[in-house]
Amino acid sequence: MNQNLTTDRQTFVTHLECSITGERYEADQLHGLSRAGRPLLVRYDLDAVRTAISRDTIEARPTDLWRWRELLPVRHTSNIVSLGEIETPLVPLTKSGGPNVLVKDEGRLPTGSFKARGLVMAVAMAKELGVTKIAMPTNGNAGAALAAYATRCGIETIVFCPDDTPEINVREIAMQGARVWRVNGLIDDCGAIVGKGAAEGRWFDFSTLKEPYRIEGKKTMGLELAAQFGWKLPDAIFYPTGGGTGLIGMWKAFDELEKLGWIGSERPKMFAVQASGCAPIVRAFEAGEEHAERWEDASTVAAGIRVPKAVGDFLILRAVRESGGKALAVGDPAILKAVDAAAKQDGLLLCPEGGATLAAYHQALNTGLVDEDDKVVLFNCATGLKYPMPEAPQALDRTRPIDFDAL
């Protein structure tokens, strides 16, 4: 171990582990998928963490993402890259949701989405491990987060997105320093291009779950929830699920917190929310399968969850089943109706994926999967400001008599 690792240590990583076989991999080395072709999970010396810090120590720190540094993989403080990752607020949605419904509003994060959590960690580790060029497929927000953080620490970035990716996402990716290419296909078609280039040694593949550290960044959503709920957990979590990194990460966070003795064994019901036009996890859940087949002709207004096949499918399904939750699909009309209701009734602009969680909550309520008394958290994964809104065409001519009653 070099001197910096001992004098500048910020973490307690012991090794990496294949999520399906349990095979161990060395820490502090560059890894993609395991030899079994599955995601690698970061493991920590939790006994040492328990000795080093307490819940009180955490609570005394500023409430940003890096307050959890002993449970994160970056070893050197100098390799932390940041644009100001705050702890996101829990916003009541009393009118369009219900008396016990809270939205964790991830749109407050840098680049306006929860993708900042995963990409800030993955980019910091890429910097630490000497990566100089990264490529990634995206439906929009992940590419923006990657571009911002990679540019900030001087890593060259190439991003591929479906050609119907929201225009604002494509432009912000380009504006923040990445080379962005529109591809006539879906995100897994973009991923195939990234994978081919990586196999030829052109760049490192940053596709969802194909490197180990995005999970660790997304894990902070679960760590934050525990702290925000007074070291308890909510009764149910509704999470918009494409690649599912955040759902997998939160489930991992809860396990680590219990082993530290900071929370008990109770778990929220985890609801993986998909669009009915792209619902491979829902189909696999209902069929009792461990893996999800690719969803053909995927289509939904919620582009962020339009992922035909997830490499971590079995991890998503495992967490949902272990929690007593369910995978739910909602249609585009219900998604748009929920977005409209949250805005007009509660003043909160949800992204379409966030709208999907509100629609799924009402579906779960109507079918008895949750009760009105349950403390529920919905994830709004990006600011609604990035998405198209209905026109507001009314105008007033100040030079003519004004009908104030009509106003």
Short mmCIF file of C-alpha atoms in Angstrom, two decimals:
data_model
loop_
_atom_site.label_atom_id
_atom_site.label_comp_id
_atom_site.label_asym_id
_atom_site.label_seq_id
_atom_site.Cartn_x
_atom_site.Cartn_y
_atom_site.Cartn_z
CA MET A 1 0.00 0.00 0.00
CA ASN A 2 1.43 3.35 -0.94
CA GLN A 3 1.88 6.13 1.58
CA ASN A 4 -1.13 8.15 0.39
CA LEU A 5 -3.48 5.27 1.11
CA THR A 6 -2.45 5.29 4.76
CA THR A 7 -2.20 9.02 5.36
CA ASP A 8 -5.18 10.10 3.27
CA ARG A 9 -7.56 7.24 3.92
CA GLN A 10 -11.27 8.05 3.80
CA THR A 11 -12.78 4.59 3.41
CA PHE A 12 -12.78 1.03 4.68
CA VAL A 13 -13.10 -0.95 1.44
CA THR A 14 -11.77 -4.50 1.75
CA HIS A 15 -12.59 -6.01 -1.64
CA LEU A 16 -15.12 -6.29 -4.46
CA GLU A 17 -17.47 -9.23 -4.89
CA CYS A 18 -19.38 -10.73 -7.82
CA SER A 19 -23.08 -10.17 -7.16
CA ILE A 20 -24.06 -13.62 -8.44
CA THR A 21 -21.16 -15.95 -7.56
CA GLY A 22 -19.57 -14.20 -4.56
CA GLU A 23 -16.11 -14.38 -6.17
CA ARG A 24 -13.70 -11.85 -4.60
CA TYR A 25 -11.82 -9.19 -6.56
CA GLU A 26 -9.01 -6.94 -5.37
CA ALA A 27 -9.84 -3.40 -4.37
CA ASP A 28 -7.81 -0.46 -5.75
CA GLN A 29 -7.76 -1.99 -9.23
CA LEU A 30 -9.80 -1.11 -12.31
CA HIS A 31 -12.70 -3.53 -12.85
CA GLY A 32 -15.73 -3.77 -15.11
CA LEU A 33 -18.14 -6.69 -14.78
CA SER A 34 -17.14 -9.87 -12.98
CA ARG A 35 -15.91 -12.94 -14.85
CA ALA A 36 -19.53 -14.17 -14.72
CA GLY A 37 -20.60 -11.01 -16.56
CA ARG A 38 -22.42 -9.56 -13.54
CA PRO A 39 -22.03 -6.37 -11.48
CA LEU A 40 -19.36 -6.17 -8.80
CA LEU A 41 -20.36 -5.00 -5.31
CA VAL A 42 -18.01 -3.04 -3.02
CA ARG A 43 -17.50 -4.57 0.43
CA TYR A 44 -16.34 -2.76 3.58
CA ASP A 45 -14.83 -3.64 6.95
CA LEU A 46 -17.97 -2.65 8.83
CA ASP A 47 -16.52 -3.67 12.22
CA ALA A 48 -13.73 -1.14 11.65
CA VAL A 49 -16.27 1.49 10.55
CA ARG A 50 -18.27 0.90 13.75
CA THR A 51 -15.13 1.41 15.81
CA ALA A 52 -14.06 4.52 13.90
CA ILE A 53 -17.34 6.47 13.80
CA SER A 54 -20.79 6.57 15.32
CA ARG A 55 -24.21 7.81 14.28
CA ASP A 56 -23.56 10.89 16.41
CA THR A 57 -20.42 11.60 14.39
CA ILE A 58 -22.41 11.43 11.17
CA GLU A 59 -25.17 13.64 12.54
CA ALA A 60 -22.66 16.32 13.57
CA ARG A 61 -21.32 16.68 10.02
CA PRO A 62 -22.66 18.95 7.26
CA THR A 63 -25.56 17.17 5.53
CA ASP A 64 -23.98 16.55 2.15
CA LEU A 65 -23.22 13.35 0.27
CA TRP A 66 -19.65 13.22 1.56
CA ARG A 67 -20.69 13.04 5.22
CA TRP A 68 -20.88 9.28 4.55
CA ARG A 69 -17.25 9.03 3.39
CA GLU A 70 -16.36 6.02 5.58
CA LEU A 71 -19.04 4.06 3.71
CA LEU A 72 -17.89 5.25 0.29
CA PRO A 73 -15.05 3.91 -1.87
CA VAL A 74 -12.86 6.99 -2.56
CA ARG A 75 -9.59 6.57 -0.63
CA HIS A 76 -7.91 9.92 -1.31
CA THR A 77 -9.49 13.22 -0.37
CA SER A 78 -7.67 14.75 -3.34
CA ASN A 79 -9.68 12.52 -5.71
CA ILE A 80 -13.07 13.69 -4.50
CA VAL A 81 -14.79 15.59 -7.30
CA SER A 82 -17.79 17.66 -6.31
CA LEU A 83 -20.28 20.20 -7.59
CA GLY A 84 -22.04 20.54 -4.22
CA GLU A 85 -24.03 17.33 -3.64
CA ILE A 86 -26.59 18.20 -0.97
CA GLU A 87 -28.83 15.95 1.09
CA THR A 88 -32.07 16.23 -0.88
CA PRO A 89 -35.23 17.27 0.96
CA LEU A 90 -38.36 15.26 1.68
CA VAL A 91 -41.27 17.32 0.35
CA PRO A 92 -44.84 16.53 1.50
CA LEU A 93 -47.29 15.79 -1.31
CA THR A 94 -50.43 16.06 0.79
CA LYS A 95 -53.00 16.97 -1.89
CA SER A 96 -52.00 14.94 -4.94
CA GLY A 97 -50.47 12.16 -2.84
CA GLY A 98 -51.78 11.90 0.70
CA PRO A 99 -51.13 12.84 4.33
CA ASN A 100 -48.14 10.49 4.69
CA VAL A 101 -46.63 10.83 1.21
CA LEU A 102 -43.20 12.45 0.88
CA VAL A 103 -41.22 13.09 -2.28
CA LYS A 104 -37.44 12.84 -2.09
CA ASP A 105 -36.70 15.58 -4.59
CA GLU A 106 -33.50 14.56 -6.35
CA GLY A 107 -33.86 17.41 -8.84
CA ARG A 108 -32.02 19.63 -6.32
CA LEU A 109 -28.73 17.86 -7.03
CA PRO A 110 -26.04 19.13 -9.45
CA THR A 111 -27.10 18.75 -13.11
CA GLY A 112 -30.68 18.48 -11.85
CA SER A 113 -31.03 14.73 -11.28
CA PHE A 114 -30.17 11.80 -9.03
CA LYS A 115 -27.69 10.65 -11.66
CA ALA A 116 -25.26 13.04 -9.96
CA ARG A 117 -25.01 10.65 -6.99
CA GLY A 118 -23.83 7.67 -9.02
CA LEU A 119 -21.66 9.56 -11.46
CA VAL A 120 -19.84 11.70 -8.88
CA MET A 121 -18.69 8.47 -7.20
CA ALA A 122 -17.90 6.61 -10.40
CA VAL A 123 -15.91 9.55 -11.82
CA ALA A 124 -13.99 10.08 -8.58
CA MET A 125 -12.98 6.40 -8.63
CA ALA A 126 -12.09 6.60 -12.32
CA LYS A 127 -9.82 9.51 -11.46
CA GLU A 128 -8.32 7.56 -8.57
CA LEU A 129 -7.69 4.50 -10.74
CA GLY A 130 -6.13 6.44 -13.63
CA VAL A 131 -8.90 6.35 -16.25
CA THR A 132 -8.41 9.06 -18.89
CA LYS A 133 -11.26 8.38 -21.37
CA ILE A 134 -14.84 7.29 -20.66
CA ALA A 135 -17.80 6.39 -22.87
CA MET A 136 -21.38 5.82 -21.79
CA PRO A 137 -24.88 5.30 -23.21
CA THR A 138 -27.60 7.53 -21.75
CA ASN A 139 -31.26 8.45 -21.97
CA GLY A 140 -30.22 11.98 -20.96
CA ASN A 141 -29.62 12.80 -17.31
CA ALA A 142 -26.81 10.33 -16.67
CA GLY A 143 -24.89 11.71 -19.64
CA ALA A 144 -25.26 15.24 -18.28
CA ALA A 145 -23.93 14.21 -14.87
CA LEU A 146 -21.03 12.29 -16.39
CA ALA A 147 -20.09 15.21 -18.64
CA ALA A 148 -20.09 17.66 -15.75
CA TYR A 149 -18.00 15.61 -13.33
CA ALA A 150 -15.60 14.19 -15.92
CA THR A 151 -14.96 17.65 -17.35
CA ARG A 152 -14.34 18.97 -13.84
CA CYS A 153 -11.47 16.53 -13.31
CA GLY A 154 -10.12 16.43 -16.88
CA ILE A 155 -11.36 13.05 -18.10
CA GLU A 156 -12.29 12.86 -21.80
CA THR A 157 -15.89 11.75 -22.33
CA ILE A 158 -17.94 10.40 -25.24
CA VAL A 159 -21.70 9.95 -24.78
CA PHE A 160 -24.19 8.08 -27.01
CA CYS A 161 -27.92 8.68 -26.68
CA PRO A 162 -31.08 7.57 -28.52
CA ASP A 163 -31.96 10.10 -31.20
CA ASP A 164 -35.24 10.99 -29.45
CA THR A 165 -33.49 11.91 -26.18
CA PRO A 166 -34.93 15.20 -24.85
CA GLU A 167 -33.18 18.05 -26.63
CA ILE A 168 -32.26 19.86 -23.42
CA ASN A 169 -30.36 16.78 -22.22
CA VAL A 170 -28.38 16.47 -25.45
CA ARG A 171 -27.46 20.14 -25.35
CA GLU A 172 -26.42 20.15 -21.69
CA ILE A 173 -24.20 17.11 -22.28
CA ALA A 174 -22.46 18.97 -25.11
CA MET A 175 -22.34 22.24 -23.17
CA GLN A 176 -20.59 20.53 -20.26
CA GLY A 177 -17.73 19.28 -22.36
CA ALA A 178 -18.59 15.80 -23.63
CA ARG A 179 -18.76 14.69 -27.26
CA VAL A 180 -22.36 13.56 -27.66
CA TRP A 181 -23.73 11.44 -30.51
CA ARG A 182 -27.40 10.75 -31.32
CA VAL A 183 -27.98 7.11 -32.29
CA ASN A 184 -30.94 5.70 -34.25
CA GLY A 185 -31.88 3.14 -31.58
CA LEU A 186 -32.58 2.61 -27.87
CA ILE A 187 -30.20 2.86 -24.91
CA ASP A 188 -29.06 -0.76 -25.19
CA ASP A 189 -28.19 -0.13 -28.85
CA CYS A 190 -26.06 2.77 -27.65
CA GLY A 191 -24.58 0.48 -25.03
CA ALA A 192 -23.54 -2.01 -27.71
CA ILE A 193 -21.49 0.73 -29.40
CA VAL A 194 -19.86 1.62 -26.08
CA GLY A 195 -19.09 -2.04 -25.40
CA LYS A 196 -17.50 -2.56 -28.82
CA GLY A 197 -15.27 0.49 -28.40
CA ALA A 198 -14.27 -0.64 -24.90
CA ALA A 199 -13.37 -4.10 -26.22
CA GLU A 200 -11.07 -2.40 -28.73
CA GLY A 201 -9.39 -0.45 -25.92
CA ARG A 202 -10.71 2.94 -27.03
CA TRP A 203 -12.28 3.93 -23.70
CA PHE A 204 -13.55 2.62 -20.36
CA ASP A 205 -17.19 1.46 -20.37
CA PHE A 206 -19.32 3.48 -17.92
CA SER A 207 -22.63 1.76 -18.72
CA THR A 208 -25.01 1.26 -15.81
CA LEU A 209 -23.63 -1.35 -13.36
CA LYS A 210 -20.75 -2.22 -15.68
CA GLU A 211 -18.41 -0.51 -13.23
CA PRO A 212 -18.76 -1.04 -9.46
CA TYR A 213 -19.03 2.47 -8.05
CA ARG A 214 -22.23 4.01 -9.35
CA ILE A 215 -24.12 1.77 -6.91
CA GLU A 216 -22.06 3.26 -4.06
CA GLY A 217 -23.06 6.80 -5.00
CA LYS A 218 -26.73 5.88 -5.38
CA LYS A 219 -26.52 4.05 -2.04
CA THR A 220 -26.42 7.45 -0.35
CA MET A 221 -30.16 7.82 -1.04
CA GLY A 222 -30.78 5.00 1.44
CA LEU A 223 -28.27 6.36 3.94
CA GLU A 224 -29.94 9.77 3.81
CA LEU A 225 -33.42 8.31 4.27
CA ALA A 226 -32.32 6.50 7.42
CA ALA A 227 -30.90 9.70 8.89
CA GLN A 228 -33.89 11.82 7.80
CA PHE A 229 -36.33 9.37 9.39
CA GLY A 230 -34.45 9.35 12.72
CA TRP A 231 -32.69 6.03 12.03
CA LYS A 232 -35.95 4.31 11.16
CA LEU A 233 -37.06 3.63 7.60
CA PRO A 234 -40.30 4.48 5.77
CA ASP A 235 -42.95 1.81 5.26
CA ALA A 236 -42.69 1.89 1.47
CA ILE A 237 -40.44 3.31 -1.25
CA PHE A 238 -41.59 3.84 -4.84
CA TYR A 239 -38.60 4.02 -7.15
CA PRO A 240 -38.59 4.68 -10.93
CA THR A 241 -36.73 1.68 -12.29
CA GLY A 242 -34.77 1.48 -15.52
CA GLY A 243 -31.30 0.14 -14.77
CA GLY A 244 -32.31 0.01 -11.10
CA THR A 245 -28.98 1.16 -9.65
CA GLY A 246 -30.62 3.26 -6.95
CA LEU A 247 -32.97 0.54 -5.77
CA ILE A 248 -30.07 -1.91 -5.59
CA GLY A 249 -27.93 0.70 -3.83
CA MET A 250 -30.55 1.54 -1.21
CA TRP A 251 -31.08 -2.14 -0.40
CA LYS A 252 -27.31 -2.47 0.07
CA ALA A 253 -27.26 0.66 2.26
CA PHE A 254 -29.95 -0.72 4.57
CA ASP A 255 -28.00 -3.96 5.00
CA GLU A 256 -24.80 -2.08 5.85
CA LEU A 257 -26.59 0.21 8.32
CA GLU A 258 -28.11 -2.77 10.11
CA LYS A 259 -24.71 -4.47 10.38
CA LEU A 260 -23.36 -1.26 11.89
CA GLY A 261 -26.16 -1.36 14.45
CA TRP A 262 -27.49 2.02 13.31
CA ILE A 263 -30.93 0.71 12.23
CA GLY A 264 -32.99 -2.37 13.02
CA SER A 265 -34.06 -5.22 10.76
CA GLU A 266 -37.26 -3.57 9.50
CA ARG A 267 -37.30 -2.77 5.80
CA PRO A 268 -39.57 -0.71 3.55
CA LYS A 269 -41.59 -2.44 0.89
CA MET A 270 -39.65 -1.64 -2.29
CA PHE A 271 -41.81 -0.88 -5.32
CA ALA A 272 -39.96 -0.95 -8.65
CA VAL A 273 -41.96 1.37 -10.89
CA GLN A 274 -41.84 0.99 -14.68
CA ALA A 275 -43.84 2.32 -17.62
CA SER A 276 -46.28 -0.11 -19.21
CA GLY A 277 -44.56 0.54 -22.55
CA CYS A 278 -41.25 -0.76 -21.14
CA ALA A 279 -41.74 -3.11 -18.19
CA PRO A 280 -39.27 -6.02 -18.32
CA ILE A 281 -38.84 -6.11 -14.52
CA VAL A 282 -42.62 -6.17 -13.97
CA ARG A 283 -43.02 -9.04 -16.44
CA ALA A 284 -40.23 -11.04 -14.78
CA PHE A 285 -41.60 -10.33 -11.30
CA GLU A 286 -45.09 -11.50 -12.23
CA ALA A 287 -43.71 -14.62 -13.90
CA GLY A 288 -41.57 -15.49 -10.87
CA GLU A 289 -38.38 -15.24 -12.94
CA GLU A 290 -34.95 -14.26 -11.61
CA HIS A 291 -33.87 -12.54 -14.84
CA ALA A 292 -35.81 -10.26 -17.19
CA GLU A 293 -35.93 -10.79 -20.93
CA ARG A 294 -35.40 -7.80 -23.20
CA TRP A 295 -38.53 -5.69 -23.78
CA GLU A 296 -39.06 -5.23 -27.50
CA ASP A 297 -40.29 -1.95 -29.05
CA ALA A 298 -39.91 -0.05 -25.78
CA SER A 299 -41.83 3.24 -25.73
CA THR A 300 -42.79 5.69 -22.96
CA VAL A 301 -42.92 9.40 -22.23
CA ALA A 302 -40.67 8.66 -19.23
CA ALA A 303 -37.39 8.29 -21.16
CA GLY A 304 -35.31 7.69 -18.03
CA ILE A 305 -37.00 4.34 -17.38
CA ARG A 306 -37.05 3.24 -21.01
CA VAL A 307 -34.42 0.54 -20.46
CA PRO A 308 -35.30 -2.65 -22.37
CA LYS A 309 -32.86 -4.86 -20.45
CA ALA A 310 -31.06 -4.23 -17.14
CA VAL A 311 -27.78 -5.98 -16.35
CA GLY A 312 -28.70 -5.93 -12.65
CA ASP A 313 -32.19 -7.37 -13.20
CA PHE A 314 -31.75 -10.18 -10.66
CA LEU A 315 -30.56 -7.72 -7.99
CA ILE A 316 -33.65 -5.52 -8.52
CA LEU A 317 -35.99 -8.50 -8.39
CA ARG A 318 -34.24 -9.92 -5.33
CA ALA A 319 -34.60 -6.67 -3.38
CA VAL A 320 -38.26 -6.22 -4.34
CA ARG A 321 -39.14 -9.78 -3.32
CA GLU A 322 -37.14 -9.76 -0.08
CA SER A 323 -38.84 -6.53 0.94
CA GLY A 324 -42.37 -7.78 0.34
CA GLY A 325 -42.83 -5.14 -2.35
CA LYS A 326 -43.79 -5.45 -5.98
CA ALA A 327 -42.86 -4.36 -9.50
CA LEU A 328 -45.58 -2.10 -10.90
CA ALA A 329 -46.26 -0.74 -14.39
CA VAL A 330 -48.16 2.49 -15.09
CA GLY A 331 -49.32 3.87 -18.43
CA ASP A 332 -48.23 7.16 -19.98
CA PRO A 333 -51.66 8.80 -19.46
CA ALA A 334 -51.46 8.05 -15.72
CA ILE A 335 -47.88 9.36 -15.60
CA LEU A 336 -48.82 12.66 -17.25
CA LYS A 337 -51.92 13.00 -15.07
CA ALA A 338 -49.78 12.56 -11.94
CA VAL A 339 -47.24 15.15 -13.11
CA ASP A 340 -50.08 17.60 -13.71
CA ALA A 341 -51.70 16.88 -10.33
CA ALA A 342 -48.48 17.37 -8.34
CA ALA A 343 -47.82 20.68 -10.09
CA LYS A 344 -51.33 22.10 -9.90
CA GLN A 345 -52.25 20.81 -6.43
CA ASP A 346 -48.94 20.78 -4.55
CA GLY A 347 -46.74 23.18 -6.56
CA LEU A 348 -44.05 20.56 -7.17
CA LEU A 349 -42.77 19.96 -10.71
CA LEU A 350 -42.11 16.25 -11.11
CA CYS A 351 -40.22 14.74 -14.02
CA PRO A 352 -42.18 12.03 -15.91
CA GLU A 353 -40.31 9.30 -14.02
CA GLY A 354 -41.28 10.95 -10.73
CA GLY A 355 -44.85 11.16 -11.99
CA ALA A 356 -44.71 7.41 -12.56
CA THR A 357 -44.03 6.85 -8.85
CA LEU A 358 -47.04 8.98 -7.86
CA ALA A 359 -49.26 7.08 -10.31
CA ALA A 360 -47.91 3.77 -8.99
CA TYR A 361 -48.58 4.85 -5.40
CA HIS A 362 -52.25 5.45 -6.19
CA GLN A 363 -52.39 2.09 -7.97
CA ALA A 364 -50.87 0.40 -4.91
CA LEU A 365 -53.28 2.25 -2.59
CA ASN A 366 -56.32 1.22 -4.66
CA THR A 367 -55.26 -2.44 -4.69
CA GLY A 368 -54.39 -2.65 -0.99
CA LEU A 369 -50.62 -2.99 -1.38
CA VAL A 370 -50.17 0.06 0.90
CA ASP A 371 -52.44 1.90 3.33
CA GLU A 372 -53.03 5.63 3.73
CA ASP A 373 -51.38 5.39 7.17
CA ASP A 374 -48.12 4.05 5.70
CA LYS A 375 -45.19 6.45 5.59
CA VAL A 376 -44.32 6.48 1.90
CA VAL A 377 -41.39 7.97 -0.05
CA LEU A 378 -41.65 8.62 -3.78
CA PHE A 379 -38.51 9.43 -5.74
CA ASN A 380 -38.58 12.39 -8.09
CA CYS A 381 -35.39 11.62 -9.93
CA ALA A 382 -34.94 14.92 -11.82
CA THR A 383 -36.18 18.47 -11.89
CA GLY A 384 -39.36 18.92 -13.88
CA LEU A 385 -37.80 22.02 -15.42
CA LYS A 386 -35.93 19.83 -17.91
CA TYR A 387 -39.09 18.50 -19.51
CA PRO A 388 -41.68 19.89 -21.96
CA MET A 389 -44.61 21.72 -20.40
CA PRO A 390 -47.99 22.70 -21.85
CA GLU A 391 -48.11 26.04 -23.63
CA ALA A 392 -49.35 29.10 -21.73
CA PRO A 393 -50.45 31.31 -24.65
CA GLN A 394 -52.59 33.96 -22.97
CA ALA A 395 -51.43 37.55 -23.52
CA LEU A 396 -52.59 40.96 -22.37
CA ASP A 397 -52.47 44.20 -24.37
CA ARG A 398 -51.69 46.91 -21.84
CA THR A 399 -52.73 49.65 -24.33
CA ARG A 400 -56.38 48.49 -24.42
CA PRO A 401 -59.05 48.52 -21.69
CA ILE A 402 -58.40 45.66 -19.30
CA ASP A 403 -61.27 43.40 -18.19
CA PHE A 404 -60.09 42.72 -14.64
CA ASP A 405 -63.05 40.40 -13.95
CA ALA A 406 -61.88 38.15 -16.79
CA LEU A 407 -58.41 37.99 -15.29
#
